[in-house]
Amino acid sequence: MTATADAEAAANGLTPLADYLGSVLRRLRALPPLDLDLTQAYGNVLAEDVVAPHSFPAFDQAAVDGYAARWEDISGGSRGPGYVPAPSGIPGGRSIRLNVVGDLGAASWRPVRLTPGSCFSVAAGAPLPIGADVVVPVEWTDQGMAAVEIFRAPKRGYGVRRAGEELPAGTLLARAGTYVSPALVAVFAATGIGHVVVRPSPRVVIVATGDELVDVGRGSQPGQVVDTNSHALTAAAAEAGALAYRVGICDDDPEGLRGLLEDQTLRADLIITTGGTGTGPGDMVRRILSRREGGRAGPVTFTEVALYPGTALGFGTVGAEEVPVVCLPGEPGAALIGFEVLARPAIQLLAGAEPVFRPSVRAHLLETVSSPTGLREFRPAHVAERRGGGYTVQPLAGGPFTLSGLAEANGLLVLGERVTTAAAGSTVDVLLLDRRR
């Protein structure tokens, strides 16, 4: 954000988004680390660097089913006692026949040694005989048992995996802040790691507020609004890697809201409320959580942020444990955008993830759009890669408030505070959404 944009936001009585995010995230700390069994580590974030204690592979082994041999025997360079020239196939006008002196499987453990003109039948994963430097695939032979005829000679080293070839002992496998993926679990296991130190997945509680709310499974009537937000935000928190708990609907009752939030601090690392962040007579969340008591400020501060949609956001702590609470607007589109901008980075920071923000790209805008001055707009869009490189972005119909656009979007077009019109063909910033489709 530029200094001019900051000044414009301040002149409008709004806090620049970058300043607000910085002030919130500086108040959060990653959750304390814990040691987890490898089978439980998936989805958590590493709290410390992980180094391979052992090499992978741990020993020289066959990479394919076939015959472990000395390359000089099958290339015709050796004339040992087991060597028998055959009439055709290998360059030079003949195939090669070698004596098969044993079979080795993945469970074989006794060391064996090759002698000139001999080979071992081996299964993929079996330890290599001493002296072997090539494995001839089964399909390149007559699959003989006492002796094998080889019709095609592979290059030296074919079908062989040397100890530590992929991951030598001491290799940095992953840095602190990395999500533990299924493939990373496999890497840890292969190098002899049974436990890792991770940050626990944040426990996030979602509460929807408002007398007008009714639960899903019915249509809205006058004076009623179906509770969209608590369901959507619970899904969004889970997608962000949290253990998400939907409490449901809380009426606009001051004592009821206070009691509910106090109760939830026992199982929450972060509480997200939705609704009641404005300044209207029915905005009870703001009135209750920002109320001064005993000369002290309320536990939550509500700020008018230069953000579109949903300028009114709240952040603070509740309960004796001072559990962080994020207060989002009640309009569903604004709530989801507010989650992306504020709540999701907070979850990532608590989880110890790096970076905490979505990845972004610069993209070629396909359609002219307008944006409110003085506000940073996040608009649902579809991002595509161009054949020649780079990206294009198509704004979706309806702007940021439409749920159908958010459901279809795989990116959020970002229009800065000073942008009132972005012309087709211009280059714009886009946040990439990790949508599994």
Short mmCIF file of C-alpha atoms in Angstrom, two decimals, residues 101-384:
data_model
loop_
_atom_site.label_atom_id
_atom_site.label_comp_id
_atom_site.label_asym_id
_atom_site.label_seq_id
_atom_site.Cartn_x
_atom_site.Cartn_y
_atom_site.Cartn_z
CA VAL A 101 23.48 -68.65 -8.69
CA GLY A 102 20.64 -67.59 -6.39
CA ASP A 103 17.47 -65.65 -5.77
CA LEU A 104 17.21 -62.47 -3.68
CA GLY A 105 13.96 -61.00 -2.37
CA ALA A 106 13.17 -57.82 -0.45
CA ALA A 107 13.53 -59.77 2.83
CA SER A 108 16.99 -61.18 1.98
CA TRP A 109 19.65 -60.04 4.42
CA ARG A 110 22.73 -62.23 4.09
CA PRO A 111 25.45 -60.52 2.02
CA VAL A 112 26.36 -62.35 -1.19
CA ARG A 113 28.98 -61.69 -3.82
CA LEU A 114 28.95 -62.02 -7.59
CA THR A 115 31.64 -63.95 -9.40
CA PRO A 116 32.46 -63.31 -13.08
CA GLY A 117 29.91 -64.78 -15.46
CA SER A 118 27.21 -65.19 -12.79
CA CYS A 119 24.10 -63.28 -11.72
CA PHE A 120 21.34 -63.33 -9.10
CA SER A 121 17.62 -63.23 -9.76
CA VAL A 122 16.37 -60.20 -7.78
CA ALA A 123 13.04 -58.63 -6.86
CA ALA A 124 12.58 -54.86 -6.78
CA GLY A 125 13.75 -53.66 -3.35
CA ALA A 126 16.11 -56.59 -2.79
CA PRO A 127 19.66 -55.83 -1.60
CA LEU A 128 22.20 -55.97 -4.41
CA PRO A 129 24.92 -58.61 -4.39
CA ILE A 130 28.40 -57.25 -3.80
CA GLY A 131 29.94 -56.46 -7.17
CA ALA A 132 26.65 -55.95 -9.03
CA ASP A 133 26.35 -52.69 -10.94
CA VAL A 134 23.36 -53.37 -13.22
CA VAL A 135 19.97 -55.07 -13.07
CA VAL A 136 18.70 -56.53 -16.33
CA PRO A 137 14.88 -56.30 -16.47
CA VAL A 138 13.07 -59.63 -16.65
CA GLU A 139 11.48 -58.76 -19.98
CA TRP A 140 14.90 -58.37 -21.60
CA THR A 141 15.71 -62.04 -20.89
CA ASP A 142 14.36 -65.56 -21.38
CA GLN A 143 13.55 -65.59 -17.62
CA GLY A 144 15.77 -68.60 -17.04
CA MET A 145 16.17 -70.14 -13.59
CA ALA A 146 19.52 -72.02 -13.63
CA ALA A 147 20.91 -69.94 -16.45
CA VAL A 148 19.50 -66.87 -18.14
CA GLU A 149 19.88 -65.63 -21.68
CA ILE A 150 20.05 -61.84 -21.97
CA PHE A 151 18.85 -60.37 -25.25
CA ARG A 152 19.41 -56.70 -24.51
CA ALA A 153 22.17 -55.05 -22.50
CA PRO A 154 21.17 -52.02 -20.38
CA LYS A 155 23.62 -49.25 -19.55
CA ARG A 156 25.82 -49.55 -16.50
CA GLY A 157 23.86 -48.61 -13.37
CA TYR A 158 20.46 -49.39 -14.86
CA GLY A 159 17.98 -50.77 -12.32
CA VAL A 160 20.27 -49.97 -9.38
CA ARG A 161 19.50 -47.67 -6.43
CA ARG A 162 22.56 -46.86 -4.37
CA ALA A 163 22.46 -46.24 -0.62
CA GLY A 164 21.69 -42.58 0.10
CA GLU A 165 21.19 -41.88 -3.58
CA GLU A 166 17.94 -39.99 -2.97
CA LEU A 167 18.37 -38.72 0.59
CA PRO A 168 21.77 -38.98 2.29
CA ALA A 169 21.82 -38.95 6.09
CA GLY A 170 21.90 -35.35 7.34
CA THR A 171 19.70 -34.01 4.52
CA LEU A 172 17.32 -31.22 5.56
CA LEU A 173 13.94 -32.83 4.82
CA ALA A 174 11.65 -29.93 5.75
CA ARG A 175 11.88 -26.58 7.48
CA ALA A 176 9.86 -25.35 10.42
CA GLY A 177 6.59 -23.85 9.16
CA THR A 178 6.03 -26.57 6.55
CA TYR A 179 2.72 -28.41 6.44
CA VAL A 180 3.09 -32.16 6.91
CA SER A 181 1.71 -33.74 3.72
CA PRO A 182 1.20 -37.46 3.00
CA ALA A 183 4.34 -37.45 0.83
CA LEU A 184 6.33 -35.80 3.61
CA VAL A 185 5.12 -38.48 6.03
CA ALA A 186 6.52 -41.05 3.58
CA VAL A 187 9.88 -39.24 3.45
CA PHE A 188 10.09 -39.09 7.24
CA ALA A 189 9.24 -42.77 7.59
CA ALA A 190 11.72 -43.82 4.89
CA THR A 191 14.58 -42.06 6.67
CA GLY A 192 13.78 -43.62 10.05
CA ILE A 193 11.73 -40.87 11.72
CA GLY A 194 8.88 -42.01 13.99
CA HIS A 195 8.03 -38.72 15.76
CA VAL A 196 8.04 -35.06 14.74
CA VAL A 197 7.59 -31.83 16.68
CA VAL A 198 4.65 -29.84 15.32
CA ARG A 199 2.29 -27.02 16.17
CA PRO A 200 -1.17 -28.39 16.94
CA SER A 201 -4.00 -27.55 14.59
CA PRO A 202 -5.78 -24.50 16.07
CA ARG A 203 -9.17 -25.21 17.63
CA VAL A 204 -11.52 -22.65 16.11
CA VAL A 205 -15.07 -22.05 17.38
CA ILE A 206 -17.59 -20.32 15.10
CA VAL A 207 -20.62 -18.47 16.49
CA ALA A 208 -23.36 -16.80 14.44
CA THR A 209 -25.30 -14.04 16.22
CA GLY A 210 -28.67 -12.44 15.58
CA ASP A 211 -32.32 -12.76 16.63
CA GLU A 212 -33.27 -13.02 12.98
CA LEU A 213 -31.27 -16.20 12.32
CA VAL A 214 -32.85 -19.60 11.76
CA ASP A 215 -31.03 -22.84 11.08
CA VAL A 216 -30.60 -24.43 7.66
CA GLY A 217 -33.11 -26.81 6.13
CA ARG A 218 -35.87 -24.26 5.65
CA GLY A 219 -36.55 -21.18 3.57
CA SER A 220 -36.42 -17.66 4.95
CA GLN A 221 -39.63 -15.91 5.96
CA PRO A 222 -40.05 -12.17 6.58
CA GLY A 223 -38.05 -11.37 9.70
CA GLN A 224 -35.95 -14.52 9.33
CA VAL A 225 -32.54 -15.16 7.76
CA VAL A 226 -31.12 -18.63 7.27
CA ASP A 227 -27.80 -19.02 9.12
CA THR A 228 -25.42 -19.27 6.20
CA ASN A 229 -22.32 -17.94 7.90
CA SER A 230 -21.64 -20.38 10.72
CA HIS A 231 -21.76 -23.30 8.28
CA ALA A 232 -19.62 -21.55 5.65
CA LEU A 233 -17.05 -20.27 8.13
CA THR A 234 -16.74 -23.65 9.82
CA ALA A 235 -15.93 -25.13 6.41
CA ALA A 236 -13.49 -22.29 5.68
CA ALA A 237 -11.71 -22.80 9.01
CA ALA A 238 -11.41 -26.54 8.35
CA GLU A 239 -10.03 -25.82 4.88
CA ALA A 240 -7.45 -23.54 6.52
CA GLY A 241 -6.23 -26.48 8.63
CA ALA A 242 -8.12 -25.80 11.86
CA LEU A 243 -10.15 -28.13 14.03
CA ALA A 244 -13.40 -26.26 13.47
CA TYR A 245 -16.40 -26.36 15.80
CA ARG A 246 -19.73 -24.79 14.88
CA VAL A 247 -21.61 -23.63 17.97
CA GLY A 248 -24.57 -22.42 15.93
CA ILE A 249 -26.86 -19.47 16.55
CA CYS A 250 -26.68 -17.13 19.53
CA ASP A 251 -29.53 -14.66 20.04
CA ASP A 252 -28.87 -10.97 20.66
CA ASP A 253 -28.92 -11.46 24.41
CA PRO A 254 -26.03 -9.77 26.22
CA GLU A 255 -25.74 -12.24 29.07
CA GLY A 256 -26.26 -15.19 26.76
CA LEU A 257 -23.49 -14.03 24.42
CA ARG A 258 -21.06 -13.36 27.26
CA GLY A 259 -21.77 -16.74 28.83
CA LEU A 260 -21.42 -18.58 25.54
CA LEU A 261 -18.06 -16.97 24.75
CA GLU A 262 -16.76 -17.68 28.26
CA ASP A 263 -17.77 -21.33 27.92
CA GLN A 264 -16.09 -21.66 24.52
CA THR A 265 -12.74 -20.37 25.76
CA LEU A 266 -12.25 -23.77 27.40
CA ARG A 267 -11.95 -25.51 24.02
CA ALA A 268 -10.85 -22.74 21.65
CA ASP A 269 -7.58 -21.28 20.45
CA LEU A 270 -9.57 -18.78 18.36
CA ILE A 271 -13.23 -17.72 18.37
CA ILE A 272 -14.89 -16.30 15.25
CA THR A 273 -18.20 -14.47 15.56
CA THR A 274 -20.28 -13.29 12.64
CA GLY A 275 -22.89 -10.56 12.69
CA GLY A 276 -23.40 -7.48 14.85
CA THR A 277 -20.17 -5.65 14.02
CA GLY A 278 -21.85 -2.45 12.76
CA THR A 279 -23.12 0.58 14.64
CA GLY A 280 -26.85 0.01 14.24
CA PRO A 281 -29.26 -0.50 17.16
CA GLY A 282 -29.33 -4.26 16.61
CA ASP A 283 -25.56 -4.77 16.43
CA MET A 284 -25.25 -6.41 19.84
CA VAL A 285 -21.83 -8.02 19.38
CA ARG A 286 -20.17 -4.64 19.00
CA ARG A 287 -22.18 -3.08 21.84
CA ILE A 288 -21.43 -5.93 24.25
CA LEU A 289 -17.79 -6.74 23.48
CA SER A 290 -16.59 -3.14 23.12
CA ARG A 291 -18.37 -1.85 26.25
CA ARG A 292 -16.11 -0.15 28.79
CA GLU A 293 -16.32 -1.53 32.31
CA GLY A 294 -14.61 -0.17 35.40
CA GLY A 295 -12.85 2.48 33.33
CA ARG A 296 -11.25 -0.19 31.15
CA ALA A 297 -11.80 -0.65 27.44
CA GLY A 298 -13.89 -3.59 26.31
CA PRO A 299 -12.15 -6.86 25.45
CA VAL A 300 -12.68 -6.37 21.70
CA THR A 301 -11.86 -3.34 19.59
CA PHE A 302 -13.99 -2.68 16.52
CA THR A 303 -12.33 -0.86 13.65
CA GLU A 304 -13.58 0.67 10.42
CA VAL A 305 -11.12 -0.77 7.90
CA ALA A 306 -10.58 0.35 4.30
CA LEU A 307 -11.94 -2.99 3.07
CA TYR A 308 -14.70 -3.81 0.61
CA PRO A 309 -16.94 -5.59 1.33
CA GLY A 310 -17.31 -5.39 5.11
CA THR A 311 -15.47 -2.43 6.61
CA ALA A 312 -16.41 -3.17 10.26
CA LEU A 313 -14.11 -5.78 11.86
CA GLY A 314 -13.41 -6.62 15.46
CA PHE A 315 -10.46 -8.17 17.24
CA GLY A 316 -9.55 -8.75 20.87
CA THR A 317 -9.49 -11.44 23.53
CA VAL A 318 -12.09 -12.98 25.82
CA GLY A 319 -11.99 -14.97 29.03
CA ALA A 320 -9.36 -15.46 31.69
CA GLU A 321 -7.16 -17.29 29.15
CA GLU A 322 -7.41 -14.30 26.80
CA VAL A 323 -8.48 -16.39 23.83
CA PRO A 324 -8.31 -14.35 20.59
CA VAL A 325 -11.65 -13.46 19.01
CA VAL A 326 -12.26 -12.23 15.46
CA CYS A 327 -15.60 -10.53 14.77
CA LEU A 328 -16.79 -10.59 11.15
CA PRO A 329 -19.79 -8.92 9.50
CA GLY A 330 -23.11 -10.71 9.14
CA GLU A 331 -23.56 -10.35 5.38
CA PRO A 332 -22.41 -13.73 3.97
CA GLY A 333 -20.19 -12.36 1.21
CA ALA A 334 -18.55 -9.87 3.57
CA ALA A 335 -18.10 -12.60 6.19
CA LEU A 336 -16.29 -14.88 3.75
CA ILE A 337 -14.09 -12.07 2.46
CA GLY A 338 -13.38 -11.00 6.03
CA PHE A 339 -12.39 -14.56 6.86
CA GLU A 340 -9.94 -14.66 3.94
CA VAL A 341 -8.43 -11.31 4.82
CA LEU A 342 -8.28 -11.56 8.62
CA ALA A 343 -9.32 -14.89 10.16
CA ARG A 344 -7.42 -17.19 7.82
CA PRO A 345 -4.05 -15.46 8.37
CA ALA A 346 -4.72 -15.62 12.11
CA ILE A 347 -5.31 -19.39 11.89
CA GLN A 348 -2.13 -19.84 9.86
CA LEU A 349 -0.11 -17.85 12.39
CA LEU A 350 -1.48 -19.85 15.34
CA ALA A 351 -0.61 -23.04 13.44
CA GLY A 352 2.96 -21.83 12.88
CA ALA A 353 2.57 -21.90 9.08
CA GLU A 354 4.79 -19.82 6.81
CA PRO A 355 3.71 -17.78 4.96
CA VAL A 356 0.39 -16.87 6.57
CA PHE A 357 -1.12 -15.27 3.45
CA ARG A 358 -2.46 -16.84 0.29
CA PRO A 359 -0.10 -16.86 -2.71
CA SER A 360 -0.73 -14.10 -5.22
CA VAL A 361 0.03 -13.54 -8.89
CA ARG A 362 -0.11 -10.69 -11.38
CA ALA A 363 -2.71 -11.34 -14.04
CA HIS A 364 -4.04 -9.87 -17.29
CA LEU A 365 -7.54 -8.47 -16.63
CA LEU A 366 -10.11 -9.62 -19.21
CA GLU A 367 -12.92 -7.20 -18.35
CA THR A 368 -13.11 -3.57 -17.20
CA VAL A 369 -14.29 -3.23 -13.59
CA SER A 370 -15.04 -0.33 -11.26
CA SER A 371 -14.29 -0.17 -7.54
CA PRO A 372 -15.25 2.15 -4.66
CA THR A 373 -12.64 4.78 -3.97
CA GLY A 374 -10.69 4.64 -0.73
CA LEU A 375 -11.38 0.92 -0.16
CA ARG A 376 -9.34 -2.16 -0.98
CA GLU A 377 -11.75 -4.47 -2.80
CA PHE A 378 -11.55 -8.26 -2.97
CA ARG A 379 -13.69 -9.53 -5.84
CA PRO A 380 -14.41 -13.17 -6.79
CA ALA A 381 -12.70 -14.08 -10.06
CA HIS A 382 -11.58 -16.98 -12.21
CA VAL A 383 -7.84 -17.25 -12.84
CA ALA A 384 -6.35 -19.22 -15.73
#
